Amino acid sequence: LMSGVKNNVGRGINMALVNGKTGELLDTKFFDMWGGDVAPLIEFLKTIQDGTIVLMATYDDGATKLNDEARKLISELGSTSITNLGFRDNWVFCGGKGIKTKSPFEQ
């Protein structure tokens, strides 16, 4: 999903959406949580369809602009660490829209 080239990702939260049935890459985006606005991230999270695998990774700072609503939407994808994510913390996560339990794929 991402090449081996250094800095090929955006500052903030990098996301990839994958079809949970076919494995097809649906979309990739990044959201700047230092200099950007959290509203586009929230709107994007709300559009994710059930059955979609959601991959997330931070680069530089992924937490400064996160608010309670964004953290709640990410926790609904199966994250348990998003509530404690802080300034410049490293974080990787694999969850899914419609997941009934917490994801074991988070560091």
GROMACS .gro file of N, CA and C in nm:
model
  321
    1LEU      N    1   0.081  -0.120   0.000
    1LEU     CA    2   0.000   0.000   0.000
    1LEU      C    3   0.085   0.125   0.000
    2MET      N    4   0.202   0.115   0.062
    2MET     CA    5   0.294   0.229   0.065
    2MET      C    6   0.428   0.179   0.016
    3SER      N    7   0.498   0.262  -0.058
    3SER     CA    8   0.627   0.220  -0.113
    3SER      C    9   0.735   0.228  -0.007
    4GLY      N   10   0.853   0.180  -0.041
    4GLY     CA   11   0.967   0.184   0.049
    4GLY      C   12   1.038   0.317   0.051
    5VAL      N   13   0.991   0.412  -0.026
    5VAL     CA   14   1.054   0.544  -0.033
    5VAL      C   15   1.030   0.617   0.099
    6LYS      N   16   1.135   0.673   0.155
    6LYS     CA   17   1.123   0.746   0.281
    6LYS      C   18   1.030   0.867   0.262
    7ASN      N   19   0.948   0.889   0.362
    7ASN     CA   20   0.855   1.001   0.365
    7ASN      C   21   0.751   0.996   0.253
    8ASN      N   22   0.706   0.877   0.216
    8ASN     CA   23   0.604   0.864   0.113
    8ASN      C   24   0.464   0.873   0.171
    9VAL      N   25   0.456   0.906   0.299
    9VAL     CA   26   0.328   0.919   0.366
    9VAL      C   27   0.311   1.063   0.413
   10GLY      N   28   0.192   1.097   0.456
   10GLY     CA   29   0.166   1.232   0.503
   10GLY      C   30   0.179   1.244   0.654
   11ARG      N   31   0.202   1.367   0.698
   11ARG     CA   32   0.210   1.393   0.841
   11ARG      C   33   0.071   1.373   0.901
   12GLY      N   34   0.065   1.301   1.012
   12GLY     CA   35  -0.061   1.278   1.080
   12GLY      C   36  -0.103   1.133   1.078
   13ILE      N   37  -0.230   1.110   1.050
   13ILE     CA   38  -0.284   0.974   1.043
   13ILE      C   39  -0.298   0.934   0.897
   14ASN      N   40  -0.229   0.827   0.860
   14ASN     CA   41  -0.236   0.771   0.725
   14ASN      C   42  -0.332   0.653   0.729
   15MET      N   43  -0.422   0.648   0.631
   15MET     CA   44  -0.524   0.544   0.629
   15MET      C   45  -0.531   0.474   0.495
   16ALA      N   46  -0.561   0.345   0.499
   16ALA     CA   47  -0.591   0.268   0.379
   16ALA      C   48  -0.718   0.189   0.408
   17LEU      N   49  -0.810   0.191   0.314
   17LEU     CA   50  -0.934   0.114   0.325
   17LEU      C   51  -0.928  -0.002   0.227
   18VAL      N   52  -0.960  -0.121   0.274
   18VAL     CA   53  -0.954  -0.242   0.194
   18VAL      C   54  -1.088  -0.314   0.202
   19ASN      N   55  -1.137  -0.361   0.088
   19ASN     CA   56  -1.260  -0.439   0.085
   19ASN      C   57  -1.237  -0.568   0.164
   20GLY      N   58  -1.320  -0.591   0.265
   20GLY     CA   59  -1.303  -0.707   0.352
   20GLY      C   60  -1.331  -0.841   0.287
   21LYS      N   61  -1.398  -0.841   0.172
   21LYS     CA   62  -1.429  -0.966   0.103
   21LYS      C   63  -1.329  -0.996  -0.009
   22THR      N   64  -1.290  -0.893  -0.084
   22THR     CA   65  -1.206  -0.916  -0.202
   22THR      C   66  -1.059  -0.881  -0.179
   23GLY      N   67  -1.030  -0.801  -0.076
   23GLY     CA   68  -0.892  -0.757  -0.054
   23GLY      C   69  -0.852  -0.640  -0.142
   24GLU      N   70  -0.945  -0.588  -0.219
   24GLU     CA   71  -0.916  -0.477  -0.310
   24GLU      C   72  -0.894  -0.348  -0.230
   25LEU      N   73  -0.789  -0.274  -0.267
   25LEU     CA   74  -0.764  -0.143  -0.207
   25LEU      C   75  -0.872  -0.047  -0.255
   26LEU      N   76  -0.942   0.014  -0.161
   26LEU     CA   77  -1.051   0.106  -0.194
   26LEU      C   78  -1.006   0.251  -0.196
   27ASP      N   79  -0.922   0.289  -0.100
   27ASP     CA   80  -0.883   0.429  -0.089
   27ASP      C   81  -0.765   0.443   0.007
   28THR      N   82  -0.686   0.547  -0.012
   28THR     CA   83  -0.582   0.585   0.083
   28THR      C   84  -0.592   0.736   0.104
   29LYS      N   85  -0.569   0.778   0.226
   29LYS     CA   86  -0.574   0.920   0.260
   29LYS      C   87  -0.483   0.943   0.380
   30PHE      N   88  -0.446   1.070   0.399
   30PHE     CA   89  -0.381   1.108   0.524
   30PHE      C   90  -0.445   1.236   0.575
   31PHE      N   91  -0.442   1.250   0.707
   31PHE     CA   92  -0.504   1.363   0.773
   31PHE      C   93  -0.403   1.425   0.869
   32ASP      N   94  -0.366   1.550   0.843
   32ASP     CA   95  -0.267   1.622   0.921
   32ASP      C   96  -0.328   1.661   1.056
   33MET      N   97  -0.283   1.599   1.162
   33MET     CA   98  -0.337   1.627   1.294
   33MET      C   99  -0.253   1.727   1.372
   34TRP      N  100  -0.156   1.790   1.305
   34TRP     CA  101  -0.079   1.897   1.367
   34TRP      C  102  -0.123   2.032   1.312
   35GLY      N  103  -0.114   2.050   1.181
   35GLY     CA  104  -0.147   2.177   1.120
   35GLY      C  105  -0.282   2.179   1.051
   36GLY      N  106  -0.346   2.063   1.042
   36GLY     CA  107  -0.473   2.054   0.971
   36GLY      C  108  -0.593   2.065   1.063
   37ASP      N  109  -0.705   2.019   1.012
   37ASP     CA  110  -0.832   2.025   1.085
   37ASP      C  111  -0.884   1.882   1.101
   38VAL      N  112  -0.947   1.853   1.212
   38VAL     CA  113  -0.998   1.719   1.239
   38VAL      C  114  -1.128   1.691   1.163
   39ALA      N  115  -1.200   1.794   1.119
   39ALA     CA  116  -1.331   1.776   1.054
   39ALA      C  117  -1.324   1.683   0.931
   40PRO      N  118  -1.227   1.698   0.840
   40PRO     CA  119  -1.222   1.605   0.725
   40PRO      C  120  -1.201   1.459   0.768
   41LEU      N  121  -1.124   1.436   0.874
   41LEU     CA  122  -1.105   1.299   0.924
   41LEU      C  123  -1.238   1.244   0.975
   42ILE      N  124  -1.310   1.322   1.051
   42ILE     CA  125  -1.439   1.277   1.105
   42ILE      C  126  -1.536   1.244   0.992
   43GLU      N  127  -1.544   1.331   0.894
   43GLU     CA  128  -1.635   1.307   0.780
   43GLU      C  129  -1.595   1.182   0.704
   44PHE      N  130  -1.465   1.161   0.684
   44PHE     CA  131  -1.417   1.041   0.615
   44PHE      C  132  -1.451   0.916   0.694
   45LEU      N  133  -1.429   0.917   0.825
   45LEU     CA  134  -1.460   0.801   0.908
   45LEU      C  135  -1.607   0.765   0.901
   46LYS      N  136  -1.693   0.864   0.892
   46LYS     CA  137  -1.838   0.840   0.886
   46LYS      C  138  -1.881   0.776   0.755
   47THR      N  139  -1.801   0.788   0.649
   47THR     CA  140  -1.840   0.733   0.519
   47THR      C  141  -1.794   0.588   0.498
   48ILE      N  142  -1.715   0.534   0.589
   48ILE     CA  143  -1.663   0.398   0.573
   48ILE      C  144  -1.779   0.299   0.583
   49GLN      N  145  -1.784   0.208   0.487
   49GLN     CA  146  -1.892   0.109   0.480
   49GLN      C  147  -1.862  -0.014   0.567
   50ASP      N  148  -1.967  -0.078   0.618
   50ASP     CA  149  -1.951  -0.203   0.693
   50ASP      C  150  -1.876  -0.305   0.609
   51GLY      N  151  -1.791  -0.383   0.675
   51GLY     CA  152  -1.714  -0.486   0.606
   51GLY      C  153  -1.582  -0.436   0.550
   52THR      N  154  -1.550  -0.309   0.571
   52THR     CA  155  -1.425  -0.252   0.522
   52THR      C  156  -1.315  -0.269   0.627
   53ILE      N  157  -1.200  -0.316   0.583
   53ILE     CA  158  -1.083  -0.324   0.670
   53ILE      C  159  -1.016  -0.187   0.669
   54VAL      N  160  -0.982  -0.138   0.787
   54VAL     CA  161  -0.924  -0.005   0.801
   54VAL      C  162  -0.785  -0.017   0.860
   55LEU      N  163  -0.685   0.029   0.786
   55LEU     CA  164  -0.546   0.030   0.831
   55LEU      C  165  -0.507   0.174   0.860
   56MET      N  166  -0.445   0.198   0.976
   56MET     CA  167  -0.402   0.332   1.013
   56MET      C  168  -0.261   0.328   1.069
   57ALA      N  169  -0.186   0.433   1.041
   57ALA     CA  170  -0.052   0.449   1.099
   57ALA      C  171  -0.023   0.597   1.111
   58THR      N  172   0.045   0.633   1.220
   58THR     CA  173   0.081   0.773   1.238
   58THR      C  174   0.220   0.799   1.184
   59TYR      N  175   0.241   0.923   1.143
   59TYR     CA  176   0.373   0.971   1.103
   59TYR      C  177   0.386   1.112   1.159
   60ASP      N  178   0.489   1.138   1.232
   60ASP     CA  179   0.515   1.264   1.300
   60ASP      C  180   0.413   1.279   1.413
   61ASP      N  181   0.309   1.358   1.396
   61ASP     CA  182   0.210   1.374   1.504
   61ASP      C  183   0.072   1.338   1.454
   62GLY      N  184   0.011   1.240   1.519
   62GLY     CA  185  -0.122   1.197   1.478
   62GLY      C  186  -0.230   1.226   1.581
   63ALA      N  187  -0.197   1.305   1.685
   63ALA     CA  188  -0.293   1.318   1.794
   63ALA      C  189  -0.334   1.460   1.833
   64THR      N  190  -0.255   1.560   1.801
   64THR     CA  191  -0.279   1.694   1.854
   64THR      C  192  -0.420   1.745   1.827
   65LYS      N  193  -0.471   1.727   1.707
   65LYS     CA  194  -0.604   1.780   1.672
   65LYS      C  195  -0.718   1.681   1.696
   66LEU      N  196  -0.686   1.559   1.738
   66LEU     CA  197  -0.793   1.461   1.763
   66LEU      C  198  -0.884   1.511   1.874
   67ASN      N  199  -1.014   1.499   1.853
   67ASN     CA  200  -1.110   1.535   1.958
   67ASN      C  201  -1.186   1.409   2.000
   68ASP      N  202  -1.279   1.425   2.092
   68ASP     CA  203  -1.353   1.309   2.144
   68ASP      C  204  -1.432   1.238   2.036
   69GLU      N  205  -1.492   1.313   1.943
   69GLU     CA  206  -1.572   1.251   1.838
   69GLU      C  207  -1.485   1.164   1.747
   70ALA      N  208  -1.369   1.215   1.705
   70ALA     CA  209  -1.279   1.138   1.619
   70ALA      C  210  -1.229   1.014   1.692
   71ARG      N  211  -1.191   1.030   1.818
   71ARG     CA  212  -1.143   0.915   1.895
   71ARG      C  213  -1.254   0.809   1.910
   72LYS      N  214  -1.376   0.853   1.930
   72LYS     CA  215  -1.489   0.758   1.944
   72LYS      C  216  -1.511   0.682   1.813
   73LEU      N  217  -1.506   0.751   1.699
   73LEU     CA  218  -1.526   0.685   1.570
   73LEU      C  219  -1.415   0.583   1.544
   74ILE      N  220  -1.293   0.615   1.581
   74ILE     CA  221  -1.182   0.520   1.562
   74ILE      C  222  -1.196   0.402   1.659
   75SER      N  223  -1.240   0.429   1.781
   75SER     CA  224  -1.258   0.318   1.876
   75SER      C  225  -1.368   0.223   1.828
   76GLU      N  226  -1.468   0.275   1.756
   76GLU     CA  227  -1.574   0.191   1.701
   76GLU      C  228  -1.523   0.099   1.590
   77LEU      N  229  -1.404   0.127   1.537
   77LEU     CA  230  -1.340   0.040   1.438
   77LEU      C  231  -1.261  -0.072   1.507
   78GLY      N  232  -1.256  -0.068   1.640
   78GLY     CA  233  -1.188  -0.173   1.716
   78GLY      C  234  -1.066  -0.128   1.793
   79SER      N  235  -1.032   0.000   1.789
   79SER     CA  236  -0.912   0.049   1.858
   79SER      C  237  -0.936   0.064   2.008
   80THR      N  238  -0.838   0.022   2.087
   80THR     CA  239  -0.841   0.047   2.231
   80THR      C  240  -0.738   0.151   2.271
   81SER      N  241  -0.638   0.175   2.187
   81SER     CA  242  -0.530   0.268   2.220
   81SER      C  243  -0.557   0.411   2.178
   82ILE      N  244  -0.655   0.435   2.092
   82ILE     CA  245  -0.678   0.569   2.039
   82ILE      C  246  -0.713   0.668   2.150
   83THR      N  247  -0.775   0.623   2.257
   83THR     CA  248  -0.811   0.715   2.365
   83THR      C  249  -0.689   0.771   2.437
   84ASN      N  250  -0.577   0.698   2.431
   84ASN     CA  251  -0.455   0.741   2.499
   84ASN      C  252  -0.348   0.795   2.404
   85LEU      N  253  -0.377   0.800   2.275
   85LEU     CA  254  -0.277   0.846   2.179
   85LEU      C  255  -0.241   0.991   2.207
   86GLY      N  256  -0.111   1.018   2.220
   86GLY     CA  257  -0.065   1.152   2.252
   86GLY      C  258   0.029   1.209   2.148
   87PHE      N  259   0.079   1.327   2.173
   87PHE     CA  260   0.167   1.400   2.083
   87PHE      C  261   0.285   1.314   2.040
   88ARG      N  262   0.298   1.299   1.909
   88ARG     CA  263   0.407   1.225   1.844
   88ARG      C  264   0.421   1.079   1.886
   89ASP      N  265   0.316   1.020   1.940
   89ASP     CA  266   0.318   0.876   1.968
   89ASP      C  267   0.317   0.801   1.835
   90ASN      N  268   0.390   0.689   1.831
   90ASN     CA  269   0.384   0.599   1.716
   90ASN      C  270   0.265   0.506   1.737
   91TRP      N  271   0.189   0.484   1.631
   91TRP     CA  272   0.069   0.401   1.644
   91TRP      C  273   0.038   0.337   1.510
   92VAL      N  274   0.013   0.206   1.511
   92VAL     CA  275  -0.036   0.133   1.394
   92VAL      C  276  -0.157   0.053   1.438
   93PHE      N  277  -0.252   0.040   1.345
   93PHE     CA  278  -0.380  -0.021   1.379
   93PHE      C  279  -0.443  -0.084   1.256
   94CYS      N  280  -0.504  -0.199   1.277
   94CYS     CA  281  -0.585  -0.263   1.174
   94CYS      C  282  -0.717  -0.303   1.240
   95GLY      N  283  -0.824  -0.246   1.189
   95GLY     CA  284  -0.957  -0.275   1.242
   95GLY      C  285  -1.056  -0.288   1.129
   96GLY      N  286  -1.183  -0.272   1.162
   96GLY     CA  287  -1.284  -0.285   1.058
   96GLY      C  288  -1.414  -0.219   1.096
   97LYS      N  289  -1.483  -0.171   0.994
   97LYS     CA  290  -1.615  -0.112   1.015
   97LYS      C  291  -1.714  -0.225   1.041
   98GLY      N  292  -1.786  -0.214   1.151
   98GLY     CA  293  -1.882  -0.317   1.188
   98GLY      C  294  -1.824  -0.425   1.277
   99ILE      N  295  -1.700  -0.408   1.321
   99ILE     CA  296  -1.637  -0.507   1.408
   99ILE      C  297  -1.714  -0.515   1.539
  100LYS      N  298  -1.729  -0.634   1.592
  100LYS     CA  299  -1.807  -0.653   1.715
  100LYS      C  300  -1.718  -0.662   1.839
  101THR      N  301  -1.588  -0.676   1.818
  101THR     CA  302  -1.493  -0.686   1.930
  101THR      C  303  -1.380  -0.586   1.909
  102LYS      N  304  -1.288  -0.584   2.000
  102LYS     CA  305  -1.172  -0.499   1.985
  102LYS      C  306  -1.068  -0.569   1.898
  103SER      N  307  -0.997  -0.493   1.818
  103SER     CA  308  -0.897  -0.550   1.728
  103SER      C  309  -0.772  -0.592   1.805
  104PRO      N  310  -0.718  -0.711   1.775
  104PRO     CA  311  -0.591  -0.750   1.836
  104PRO      C  312  -0.471  -0.694   1.761
  105PHE      N  313  -0.495  -0.622   1.652
  105PHE     CA  314  -0.387  -0.573   1.566
  105PHE      C  315  -0.365  -0.424   1.587
  106GLU      N  316  -0.298  -0.394   1.698
  106GLU     CA  317  -0.273  -0.256   1.733
  106GLU      C  318  -0.148  -0.247   1.819
  107GLN      N  319  -0.067  -0.148   1.790
  107GLN     CA  320   0.057  -0.129   1.867
  107GLN      C  321   0.082   0.019   1.885
   0.00000   0.00000   0.00000
